[in-house]
Coordinates of C-alpha atoms and ligand atoms in Angstrom, one line a residue:
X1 CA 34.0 -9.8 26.8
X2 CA 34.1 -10.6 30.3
X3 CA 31.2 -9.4 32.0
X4 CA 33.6 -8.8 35.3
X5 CA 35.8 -6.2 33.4
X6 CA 33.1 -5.1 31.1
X7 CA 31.8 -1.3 32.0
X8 CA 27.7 -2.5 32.1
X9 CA 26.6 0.2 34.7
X10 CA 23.1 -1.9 35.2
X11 CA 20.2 0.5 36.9
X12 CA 17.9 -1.9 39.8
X13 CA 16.2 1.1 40.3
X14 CA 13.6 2.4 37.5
X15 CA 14.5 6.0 36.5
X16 CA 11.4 8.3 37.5
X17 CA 12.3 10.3 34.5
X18 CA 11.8 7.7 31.8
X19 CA 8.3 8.2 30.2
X20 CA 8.4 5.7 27.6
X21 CA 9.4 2.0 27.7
X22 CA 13.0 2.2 25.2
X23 CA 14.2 5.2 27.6
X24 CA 13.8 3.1 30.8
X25 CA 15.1 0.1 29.3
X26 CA 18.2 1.9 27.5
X27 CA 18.9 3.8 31.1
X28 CA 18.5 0.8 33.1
X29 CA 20.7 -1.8 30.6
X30 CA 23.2 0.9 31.3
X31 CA 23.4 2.3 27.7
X32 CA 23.5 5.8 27.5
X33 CA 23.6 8.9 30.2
X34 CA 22.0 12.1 30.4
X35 CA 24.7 15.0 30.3
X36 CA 22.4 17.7 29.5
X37 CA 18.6 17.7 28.4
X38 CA 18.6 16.2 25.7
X39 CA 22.2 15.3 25.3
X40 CA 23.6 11.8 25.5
X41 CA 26.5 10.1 26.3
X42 CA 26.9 6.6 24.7
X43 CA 27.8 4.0 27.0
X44 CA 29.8 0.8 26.0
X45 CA 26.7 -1.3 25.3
X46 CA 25.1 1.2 23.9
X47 CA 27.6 2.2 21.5
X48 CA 27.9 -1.6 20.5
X49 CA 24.3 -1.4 19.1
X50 CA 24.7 2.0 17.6
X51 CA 27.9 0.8 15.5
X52 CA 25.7 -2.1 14.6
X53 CA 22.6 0.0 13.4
X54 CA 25.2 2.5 11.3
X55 CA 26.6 -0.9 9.9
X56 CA 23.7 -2.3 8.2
X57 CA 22.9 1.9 7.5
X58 CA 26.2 1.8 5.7
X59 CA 25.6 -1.6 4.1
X60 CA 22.6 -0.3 2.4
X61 CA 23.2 3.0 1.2
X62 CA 26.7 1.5 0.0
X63 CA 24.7 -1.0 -2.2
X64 CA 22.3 1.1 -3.9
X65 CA 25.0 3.4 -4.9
X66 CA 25.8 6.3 -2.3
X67 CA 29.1 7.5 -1.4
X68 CA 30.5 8.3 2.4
X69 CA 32.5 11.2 3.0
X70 CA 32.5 13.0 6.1
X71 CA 31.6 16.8 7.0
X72 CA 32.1 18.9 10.1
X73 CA 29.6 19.1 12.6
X74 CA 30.3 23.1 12.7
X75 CA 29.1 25.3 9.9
X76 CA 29.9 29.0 9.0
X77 CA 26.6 31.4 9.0
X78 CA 27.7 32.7 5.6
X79 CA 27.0 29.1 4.2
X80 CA 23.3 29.8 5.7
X81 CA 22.7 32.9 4.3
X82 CA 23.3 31.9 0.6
X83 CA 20.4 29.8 0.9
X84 CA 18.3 32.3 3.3
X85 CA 18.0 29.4 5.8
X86 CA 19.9 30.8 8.5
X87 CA 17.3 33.6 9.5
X88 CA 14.5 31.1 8.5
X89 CA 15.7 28.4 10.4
X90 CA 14.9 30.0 13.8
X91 CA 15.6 29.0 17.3
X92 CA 16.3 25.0 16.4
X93 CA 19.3 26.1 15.3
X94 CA 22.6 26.4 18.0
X95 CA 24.4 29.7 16.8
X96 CA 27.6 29.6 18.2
X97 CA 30.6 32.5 18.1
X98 CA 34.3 31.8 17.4
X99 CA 36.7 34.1 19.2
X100 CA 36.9 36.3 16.2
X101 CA 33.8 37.1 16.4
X102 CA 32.7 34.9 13.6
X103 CA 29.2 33.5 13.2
X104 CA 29.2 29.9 13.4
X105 CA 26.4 27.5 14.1
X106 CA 26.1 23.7 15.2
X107 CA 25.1 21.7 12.1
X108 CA 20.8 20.7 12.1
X109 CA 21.4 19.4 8.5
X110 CA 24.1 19.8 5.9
X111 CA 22.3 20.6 2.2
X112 CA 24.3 23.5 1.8
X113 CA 27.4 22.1 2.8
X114 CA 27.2 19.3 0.6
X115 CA 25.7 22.0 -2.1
X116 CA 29.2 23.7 -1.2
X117 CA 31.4 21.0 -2.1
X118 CA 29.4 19.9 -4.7
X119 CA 30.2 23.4 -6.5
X120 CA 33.4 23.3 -5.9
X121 CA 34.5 20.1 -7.6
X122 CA 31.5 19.4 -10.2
X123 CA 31.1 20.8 -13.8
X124 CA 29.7 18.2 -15.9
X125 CA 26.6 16.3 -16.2
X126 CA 29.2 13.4 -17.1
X127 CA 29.7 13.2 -13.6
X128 CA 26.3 12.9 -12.7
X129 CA 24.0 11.1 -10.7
X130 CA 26.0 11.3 -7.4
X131 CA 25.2 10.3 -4.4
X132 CA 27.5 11.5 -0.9
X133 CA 26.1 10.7 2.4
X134 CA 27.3 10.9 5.7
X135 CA 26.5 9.8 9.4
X136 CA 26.8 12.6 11.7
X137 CA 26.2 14.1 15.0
X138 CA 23.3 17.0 14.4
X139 CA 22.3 19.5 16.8
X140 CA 18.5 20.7 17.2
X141 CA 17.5 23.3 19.7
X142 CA 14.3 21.1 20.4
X143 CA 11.5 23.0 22.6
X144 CA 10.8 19.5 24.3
X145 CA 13.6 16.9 24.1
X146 CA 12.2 13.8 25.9
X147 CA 11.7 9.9 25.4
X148 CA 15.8 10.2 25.8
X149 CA 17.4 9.4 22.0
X150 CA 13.8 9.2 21.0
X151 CA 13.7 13.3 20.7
X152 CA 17.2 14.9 21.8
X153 CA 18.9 17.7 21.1
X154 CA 22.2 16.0 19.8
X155 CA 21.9 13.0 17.9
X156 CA 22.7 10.8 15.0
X157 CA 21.7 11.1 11.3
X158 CA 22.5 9.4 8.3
X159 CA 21.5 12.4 6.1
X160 CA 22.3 11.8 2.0
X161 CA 22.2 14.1 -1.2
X162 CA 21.4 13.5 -4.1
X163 CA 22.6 15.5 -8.0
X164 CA 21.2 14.8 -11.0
X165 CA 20.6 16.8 -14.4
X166 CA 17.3 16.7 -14.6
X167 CA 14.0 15.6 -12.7
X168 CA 13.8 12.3 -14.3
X169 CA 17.2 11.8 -12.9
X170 CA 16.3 13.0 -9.7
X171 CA 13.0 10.5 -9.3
X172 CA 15.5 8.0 -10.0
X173 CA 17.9 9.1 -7.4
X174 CA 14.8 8.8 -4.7
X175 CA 13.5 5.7 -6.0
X176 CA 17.2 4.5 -5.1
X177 CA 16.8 5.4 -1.6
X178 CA 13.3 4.7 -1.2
X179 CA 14.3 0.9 -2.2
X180 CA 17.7 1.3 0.2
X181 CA 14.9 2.3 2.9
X182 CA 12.6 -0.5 2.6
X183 CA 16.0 -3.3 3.3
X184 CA 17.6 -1.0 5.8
X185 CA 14.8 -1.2 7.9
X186 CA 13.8 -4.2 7.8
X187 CA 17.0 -5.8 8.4
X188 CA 16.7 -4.4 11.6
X189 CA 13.7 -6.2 12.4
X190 CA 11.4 -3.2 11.5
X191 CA 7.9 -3.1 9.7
X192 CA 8.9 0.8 8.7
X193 CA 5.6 2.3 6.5
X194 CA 6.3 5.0 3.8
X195 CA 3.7 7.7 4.0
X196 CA 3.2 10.6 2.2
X197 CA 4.8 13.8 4.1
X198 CA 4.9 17.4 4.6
X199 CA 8.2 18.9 3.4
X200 CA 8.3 21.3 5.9
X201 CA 11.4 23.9 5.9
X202 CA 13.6 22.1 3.6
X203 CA 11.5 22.4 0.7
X204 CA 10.1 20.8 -2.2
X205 CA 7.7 18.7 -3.4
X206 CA 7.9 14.7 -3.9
X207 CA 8.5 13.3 0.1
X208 CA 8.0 10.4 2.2
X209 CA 8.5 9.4 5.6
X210 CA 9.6 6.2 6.6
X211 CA 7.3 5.3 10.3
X212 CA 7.2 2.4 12.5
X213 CA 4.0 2.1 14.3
X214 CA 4.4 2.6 17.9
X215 CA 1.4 3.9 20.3
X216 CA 4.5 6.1 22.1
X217 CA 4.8 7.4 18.1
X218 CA 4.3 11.1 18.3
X219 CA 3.0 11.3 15.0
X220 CA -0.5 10.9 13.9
X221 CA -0.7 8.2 10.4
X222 CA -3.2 6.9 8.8
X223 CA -2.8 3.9 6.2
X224 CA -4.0 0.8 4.9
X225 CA -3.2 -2.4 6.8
X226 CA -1.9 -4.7 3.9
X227 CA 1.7 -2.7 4.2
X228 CA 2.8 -4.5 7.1
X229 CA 2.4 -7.4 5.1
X230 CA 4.4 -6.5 1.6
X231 CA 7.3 -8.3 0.3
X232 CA 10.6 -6.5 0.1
X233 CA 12.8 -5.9 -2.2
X234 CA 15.8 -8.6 -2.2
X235 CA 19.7 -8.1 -1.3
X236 CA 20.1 -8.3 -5.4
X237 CA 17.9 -5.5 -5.9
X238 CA 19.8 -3.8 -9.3
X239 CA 19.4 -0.2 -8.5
X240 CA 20.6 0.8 -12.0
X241 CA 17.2 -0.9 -13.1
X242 CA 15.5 2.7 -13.6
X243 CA 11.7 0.8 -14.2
X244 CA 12.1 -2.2 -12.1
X245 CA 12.9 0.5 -9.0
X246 CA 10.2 2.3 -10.3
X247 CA 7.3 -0.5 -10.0
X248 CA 8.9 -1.1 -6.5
X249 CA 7.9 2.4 -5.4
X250 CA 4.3 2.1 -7.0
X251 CA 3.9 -1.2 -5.2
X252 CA 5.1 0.9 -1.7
X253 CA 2.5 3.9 -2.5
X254 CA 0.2 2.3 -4.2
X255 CA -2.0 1.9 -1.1
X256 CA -3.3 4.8 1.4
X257 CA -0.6 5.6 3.9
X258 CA -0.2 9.5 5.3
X259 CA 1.0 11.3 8.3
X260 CA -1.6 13.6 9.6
X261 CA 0.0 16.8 7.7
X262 CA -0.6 15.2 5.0
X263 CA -4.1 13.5 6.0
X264 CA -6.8 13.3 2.9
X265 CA -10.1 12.1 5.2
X266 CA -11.9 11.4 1.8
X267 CA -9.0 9.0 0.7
X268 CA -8.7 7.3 3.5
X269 CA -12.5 6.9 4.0
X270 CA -12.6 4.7 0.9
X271 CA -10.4 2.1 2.2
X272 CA -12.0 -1.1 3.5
X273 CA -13.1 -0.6 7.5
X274 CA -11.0 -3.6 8.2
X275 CA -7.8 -2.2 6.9
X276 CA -8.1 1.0 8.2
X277 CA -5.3 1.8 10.8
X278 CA -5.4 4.6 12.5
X279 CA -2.0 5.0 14.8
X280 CA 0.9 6.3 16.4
X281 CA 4.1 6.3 14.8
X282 CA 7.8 7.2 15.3
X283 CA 9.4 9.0 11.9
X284 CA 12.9 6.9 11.7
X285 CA 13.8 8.2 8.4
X286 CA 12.7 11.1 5.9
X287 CA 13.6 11.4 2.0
X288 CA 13.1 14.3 -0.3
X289 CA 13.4 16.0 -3.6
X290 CA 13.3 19.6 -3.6
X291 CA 14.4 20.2 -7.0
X292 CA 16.6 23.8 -7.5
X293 CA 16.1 24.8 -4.1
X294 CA 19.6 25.1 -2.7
X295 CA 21.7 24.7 -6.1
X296 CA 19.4 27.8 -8.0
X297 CA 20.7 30.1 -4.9
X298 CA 23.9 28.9 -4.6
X299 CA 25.0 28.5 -7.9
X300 CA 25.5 24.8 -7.8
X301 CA 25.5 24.1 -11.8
X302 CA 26.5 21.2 -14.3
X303 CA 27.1 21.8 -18.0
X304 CA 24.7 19.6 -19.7
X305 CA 24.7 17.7 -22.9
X306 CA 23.4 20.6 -25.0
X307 CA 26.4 22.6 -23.5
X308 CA 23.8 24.8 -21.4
X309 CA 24.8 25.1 -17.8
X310 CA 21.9 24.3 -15.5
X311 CA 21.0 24.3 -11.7
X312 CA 21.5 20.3 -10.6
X313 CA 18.5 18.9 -9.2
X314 CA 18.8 17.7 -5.6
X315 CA 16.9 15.5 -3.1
X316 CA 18.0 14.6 0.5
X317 CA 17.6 11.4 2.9
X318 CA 18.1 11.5 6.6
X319 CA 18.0 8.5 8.5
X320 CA 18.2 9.1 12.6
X321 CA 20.4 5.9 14.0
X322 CA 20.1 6.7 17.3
X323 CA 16.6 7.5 17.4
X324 CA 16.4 3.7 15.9
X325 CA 17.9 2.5 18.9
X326 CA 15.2 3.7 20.5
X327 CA 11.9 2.3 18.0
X328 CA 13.5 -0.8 18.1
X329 CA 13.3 -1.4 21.9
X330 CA 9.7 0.1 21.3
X331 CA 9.1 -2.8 19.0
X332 CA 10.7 -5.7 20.4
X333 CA 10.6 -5.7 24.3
X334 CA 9.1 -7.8 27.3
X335 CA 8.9 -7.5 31.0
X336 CA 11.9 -8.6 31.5
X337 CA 14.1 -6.6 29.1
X338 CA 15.0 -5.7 25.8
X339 CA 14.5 -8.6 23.0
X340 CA 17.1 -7.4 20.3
X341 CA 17.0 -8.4 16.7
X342 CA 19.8 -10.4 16.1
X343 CA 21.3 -8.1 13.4
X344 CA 21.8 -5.2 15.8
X345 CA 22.2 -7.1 19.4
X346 CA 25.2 -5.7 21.2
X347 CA 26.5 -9.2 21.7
X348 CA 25.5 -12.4 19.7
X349 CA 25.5 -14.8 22.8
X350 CA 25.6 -14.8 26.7
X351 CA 27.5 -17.6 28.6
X352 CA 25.9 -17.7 32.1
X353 CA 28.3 -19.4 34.3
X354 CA 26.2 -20.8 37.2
X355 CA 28.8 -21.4 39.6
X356 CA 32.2 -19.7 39.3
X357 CA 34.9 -21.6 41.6
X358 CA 33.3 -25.0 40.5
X359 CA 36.3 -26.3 37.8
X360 CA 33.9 -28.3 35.6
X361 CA 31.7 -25.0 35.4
X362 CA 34.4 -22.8 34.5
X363 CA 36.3 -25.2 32.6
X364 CA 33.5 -25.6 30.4
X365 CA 32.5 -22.1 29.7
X366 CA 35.6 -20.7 29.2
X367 CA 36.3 -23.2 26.8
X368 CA 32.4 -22.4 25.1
X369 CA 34.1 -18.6 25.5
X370 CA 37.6 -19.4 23.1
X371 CA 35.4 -21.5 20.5
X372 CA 32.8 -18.7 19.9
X373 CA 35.3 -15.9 20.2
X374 CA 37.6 -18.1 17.3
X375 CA 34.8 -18.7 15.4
X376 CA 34.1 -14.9 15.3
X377 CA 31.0 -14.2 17.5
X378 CA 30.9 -11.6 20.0
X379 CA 30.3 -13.0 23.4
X380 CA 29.4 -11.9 27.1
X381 CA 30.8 -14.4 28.9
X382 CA 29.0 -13.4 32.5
X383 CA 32.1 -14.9 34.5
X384 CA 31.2 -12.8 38.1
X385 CA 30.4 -14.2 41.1
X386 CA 26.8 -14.0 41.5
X387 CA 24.0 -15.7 42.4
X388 CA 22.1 -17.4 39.0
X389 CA 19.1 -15.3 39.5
X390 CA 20.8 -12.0 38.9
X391 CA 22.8 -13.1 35.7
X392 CA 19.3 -14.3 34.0
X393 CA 18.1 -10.9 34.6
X394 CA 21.1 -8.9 33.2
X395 CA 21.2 -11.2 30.3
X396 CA 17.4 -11.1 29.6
X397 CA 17.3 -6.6 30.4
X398 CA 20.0 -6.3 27.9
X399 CA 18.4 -8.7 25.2
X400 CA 21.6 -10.8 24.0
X401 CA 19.2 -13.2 21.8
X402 CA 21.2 -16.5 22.5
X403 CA 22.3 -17.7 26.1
X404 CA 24.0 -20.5 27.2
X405 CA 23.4 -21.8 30.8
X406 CA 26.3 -23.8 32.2
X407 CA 25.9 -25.6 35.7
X408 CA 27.7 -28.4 37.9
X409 CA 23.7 -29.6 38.1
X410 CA 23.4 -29.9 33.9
X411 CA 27.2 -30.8 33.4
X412 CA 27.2 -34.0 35.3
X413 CA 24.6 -35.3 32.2
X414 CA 26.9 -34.0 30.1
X415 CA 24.5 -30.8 28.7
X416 CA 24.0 -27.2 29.0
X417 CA 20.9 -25.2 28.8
X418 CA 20.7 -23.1 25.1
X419 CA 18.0 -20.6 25.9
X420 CA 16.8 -18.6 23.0
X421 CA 15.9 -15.1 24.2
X422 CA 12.6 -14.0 21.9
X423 CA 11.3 -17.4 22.2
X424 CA 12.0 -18.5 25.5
X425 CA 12.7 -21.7 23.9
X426 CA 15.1 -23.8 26.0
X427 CA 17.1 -26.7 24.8
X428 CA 19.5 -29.0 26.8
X429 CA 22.4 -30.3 24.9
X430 CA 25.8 -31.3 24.9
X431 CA 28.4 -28.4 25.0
X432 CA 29.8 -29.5 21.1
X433 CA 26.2 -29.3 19.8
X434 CA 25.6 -25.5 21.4
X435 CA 28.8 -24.9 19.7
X436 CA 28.1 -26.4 16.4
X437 CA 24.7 -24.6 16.7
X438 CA 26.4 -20.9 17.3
X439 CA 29.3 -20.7 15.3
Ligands
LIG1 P1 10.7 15.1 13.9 O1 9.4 15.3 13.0 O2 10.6 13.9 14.7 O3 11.0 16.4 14.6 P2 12.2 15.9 11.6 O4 11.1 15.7 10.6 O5 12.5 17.2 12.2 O6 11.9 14.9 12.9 P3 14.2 15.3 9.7 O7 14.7 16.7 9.4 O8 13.4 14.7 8.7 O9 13.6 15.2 11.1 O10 15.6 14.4 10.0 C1 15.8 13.1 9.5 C2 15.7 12.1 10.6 O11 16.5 12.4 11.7 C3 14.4 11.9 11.2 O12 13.5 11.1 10.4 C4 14.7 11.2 12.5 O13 14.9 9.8 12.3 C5 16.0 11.9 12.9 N1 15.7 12.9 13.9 C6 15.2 14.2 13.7 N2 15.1 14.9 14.8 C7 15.6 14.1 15.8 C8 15.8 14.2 17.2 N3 15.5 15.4 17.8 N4 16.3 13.2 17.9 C9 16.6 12.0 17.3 N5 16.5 11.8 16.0 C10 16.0 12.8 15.2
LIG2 MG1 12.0 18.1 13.9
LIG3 MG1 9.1 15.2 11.0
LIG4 MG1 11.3 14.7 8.8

């Protein structure tokens, strides 16, 4: 992309409105706009980075076994009211009417949906476990939307459901996510926590909370110190490997890790003072198993092996992608910009072009611009007429981790300047080596 007919709508200014660092930063890289409170629309570099979070999202629940499929953002009441959720529910929810009068509503979450389909096609426990997922825009009346995609009213989820015949099966089914969790994550760059959570209105019993620690966090954890530290599970993980998943999860819960809902002061008062952490944190994903809940209601049944028909047991797995965006620029900033994780940086590698109009300048960044294009990198070739000074700053507030300097000063020895953005680290070389060292 050329930054001179790229859309990059760059703030100077800092908004007023941003309270927390990722809002600021995201407003000012020019990455998304406030239409309404708490409603966003996703500008072009912004988009980049949330198609690269729902990639390795994808990735992962692909691997352990999930299927995508798609559902409509707009429900029917009457789906509601076979579980008893949609009086329940309360003012979260966006009730909407059609011009017949009908009662519709802007999906929060979709377990009776997917319970819906489910019933409709599914009669066997032959057919069982399944796994559908999709990645949605939801809709939540929130009382305070703020931090921008941190907490808005529309915004992105990854939400998965899971059938099985029985609870074994079900445990299993978590397990899978749990695991899928952990590498998602951290592929992002993330130290994301487990902790035992509060099942709130969806039900159920067995549920964990995946939290980044962040002192803008608006939760309140509690856990032990030596999870930041764990090993996790490999690309090869075999999720059909019912113990070996198993004695994953132990590891993840074997030490003391809670949100305050959930807080046991007695438990967490045995753990060693110098592993106690007490923090903030920001909730980036949320699994559960609720059993019966929704299937028992709404008559979502399998005939089992004994040729008894049986409610399906269910659990469900939301993952907020945009609200990522946001923990990650929490995580991984400095005072000059966002410092993106390779994996999810909306462009690979900057070219800074020192001096446009200068033919050695141009002629050897446009031709650094063909070779990483070809070699299948994505590059923001920053080909306007500026002064140097305002391209390192736009480079450096919208993080691209790799940038290439290129000046008459540098060309005349025959090197470029390869500046590496989390490190700082600067390297002069010769333009084949940058290339050798990028592609
Ligand atoms: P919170 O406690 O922050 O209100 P939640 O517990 O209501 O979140 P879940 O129902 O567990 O959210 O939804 C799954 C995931 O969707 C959350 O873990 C989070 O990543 C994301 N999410 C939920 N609400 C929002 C929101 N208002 N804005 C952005 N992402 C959200
Ligand atoms: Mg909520
Ligand atoms: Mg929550
Ligand atoms: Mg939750």
């Amino acid at each position: 992309m050329r930054l001179s007919r790229y859309f990059l709508p760059i703030l100077r200014e800092t908004p007023k409105e941003a309270e927390i660092v990722s809002h600021r930063l995201m407003l000012r890289a020019g990455m998304i706009r406030q239409e309404a409170a708490g409603i966003y629309a996703w500008l072009p570099l912004g988009l980049k980075v949330l198609n690269k979070v729902n990639a390795i999202v994808r990735e992962e629940q692909n691997r352990s076994g999930a299927i995508e499929l798609l559902m409509p953002t707009i429900q029917s009441a009457d789906l509601w009211r076979e579980s008893g959720r949609y009086d329940a529910y309360g003012k979260e929810m966006l009730r909407i009417q059609d011009r017949h009068e009908r009662e519709m509503l802007f999906g929060p979450t979709n377990e009776e949906m997917i319970t819906e389909i489910f019933r409709g096609y599914v009669r066997s426990y032959k057919d069982l476990p399944l796994n559908l997922y999709h990645i949605q825009w939801k809709f939540r009346d929130e009382v305070r939307p703020r931090f921008g995609v941190m907490r808005s009213r529309e915004f992105l989820m990854k939400d998965a459901y899971s059938f099985d015949l029985d609870q074994a099966g079900a445990v299993h089914s978590y397990n899978k996510m749990f695991v899928a969790y952990l590498r998602t994550f951290a592929r992002m760059g993330l130290k994301a926590i487990p902790m035992r959570a509060d099942t709130g209105p969806i039900g159920g019993n067995l549920s964990h909370e995946f939290i980044i620690l962040a002192s803008t966090g608006e939760s309140e954890v509690f856990c032990h110190a030596d999870y930041l530290n764990f090993d996790l599970p490999p690309a090869d993980t075999n999720f059909d490997d019912i113990p070996g998943l198993q004695s994953t999860v132990d590891k993840w819960t074997s030490l003391y890790a809670a949100t305050s809902e959930m807080h046991d002061a007695a438990a967490f008062d045995a753990v060693s003072e110098d592993k106690k952490m007490s923090a903030r944190g920001i909730e980036v994903g949320h699994i559960f198993y609720f059993g019966t809940k929704y299937s028992e209601p709404m008559g979502a049944k399998v005939m089992g092996p004994d040729g008894q028909e049986k409610p399906v047991h269910m659990g469900s797995y939301g993952i907020g992608p945009s609200r990522l965006i946001a923990a990650i620029i929490e995580a991984s900033h400095d005072e000059n910009g966002i410092v993106w994780p390779e994996a999810v940086a909306p462009f690979d590698v900057a070219i800074l072009n020192l001096k446009t109009g200068d033919a050695a300048t141009d002629a050897a960044s446009e031709r650094l611009y063909r070779e990483l294009g070809a070699a299948g990198r994505d590059v923001l070739y920053d080909d306007r007429d500026e002064r140097p000074g305002g391209k390192f700053a736009t480079a450096d507030l919208i993080g691209v981790p790799w940038q290439v300097l290129i000046g008459p000063k540098g060309l005349a020895e025959g090197k470029v300047e390869l500046k590496h953005r989390a490190t700082g680290e600067r390297e002069h070389l010769a333009l084949e080596d940058v290339i050798a060292r990028l592609t």
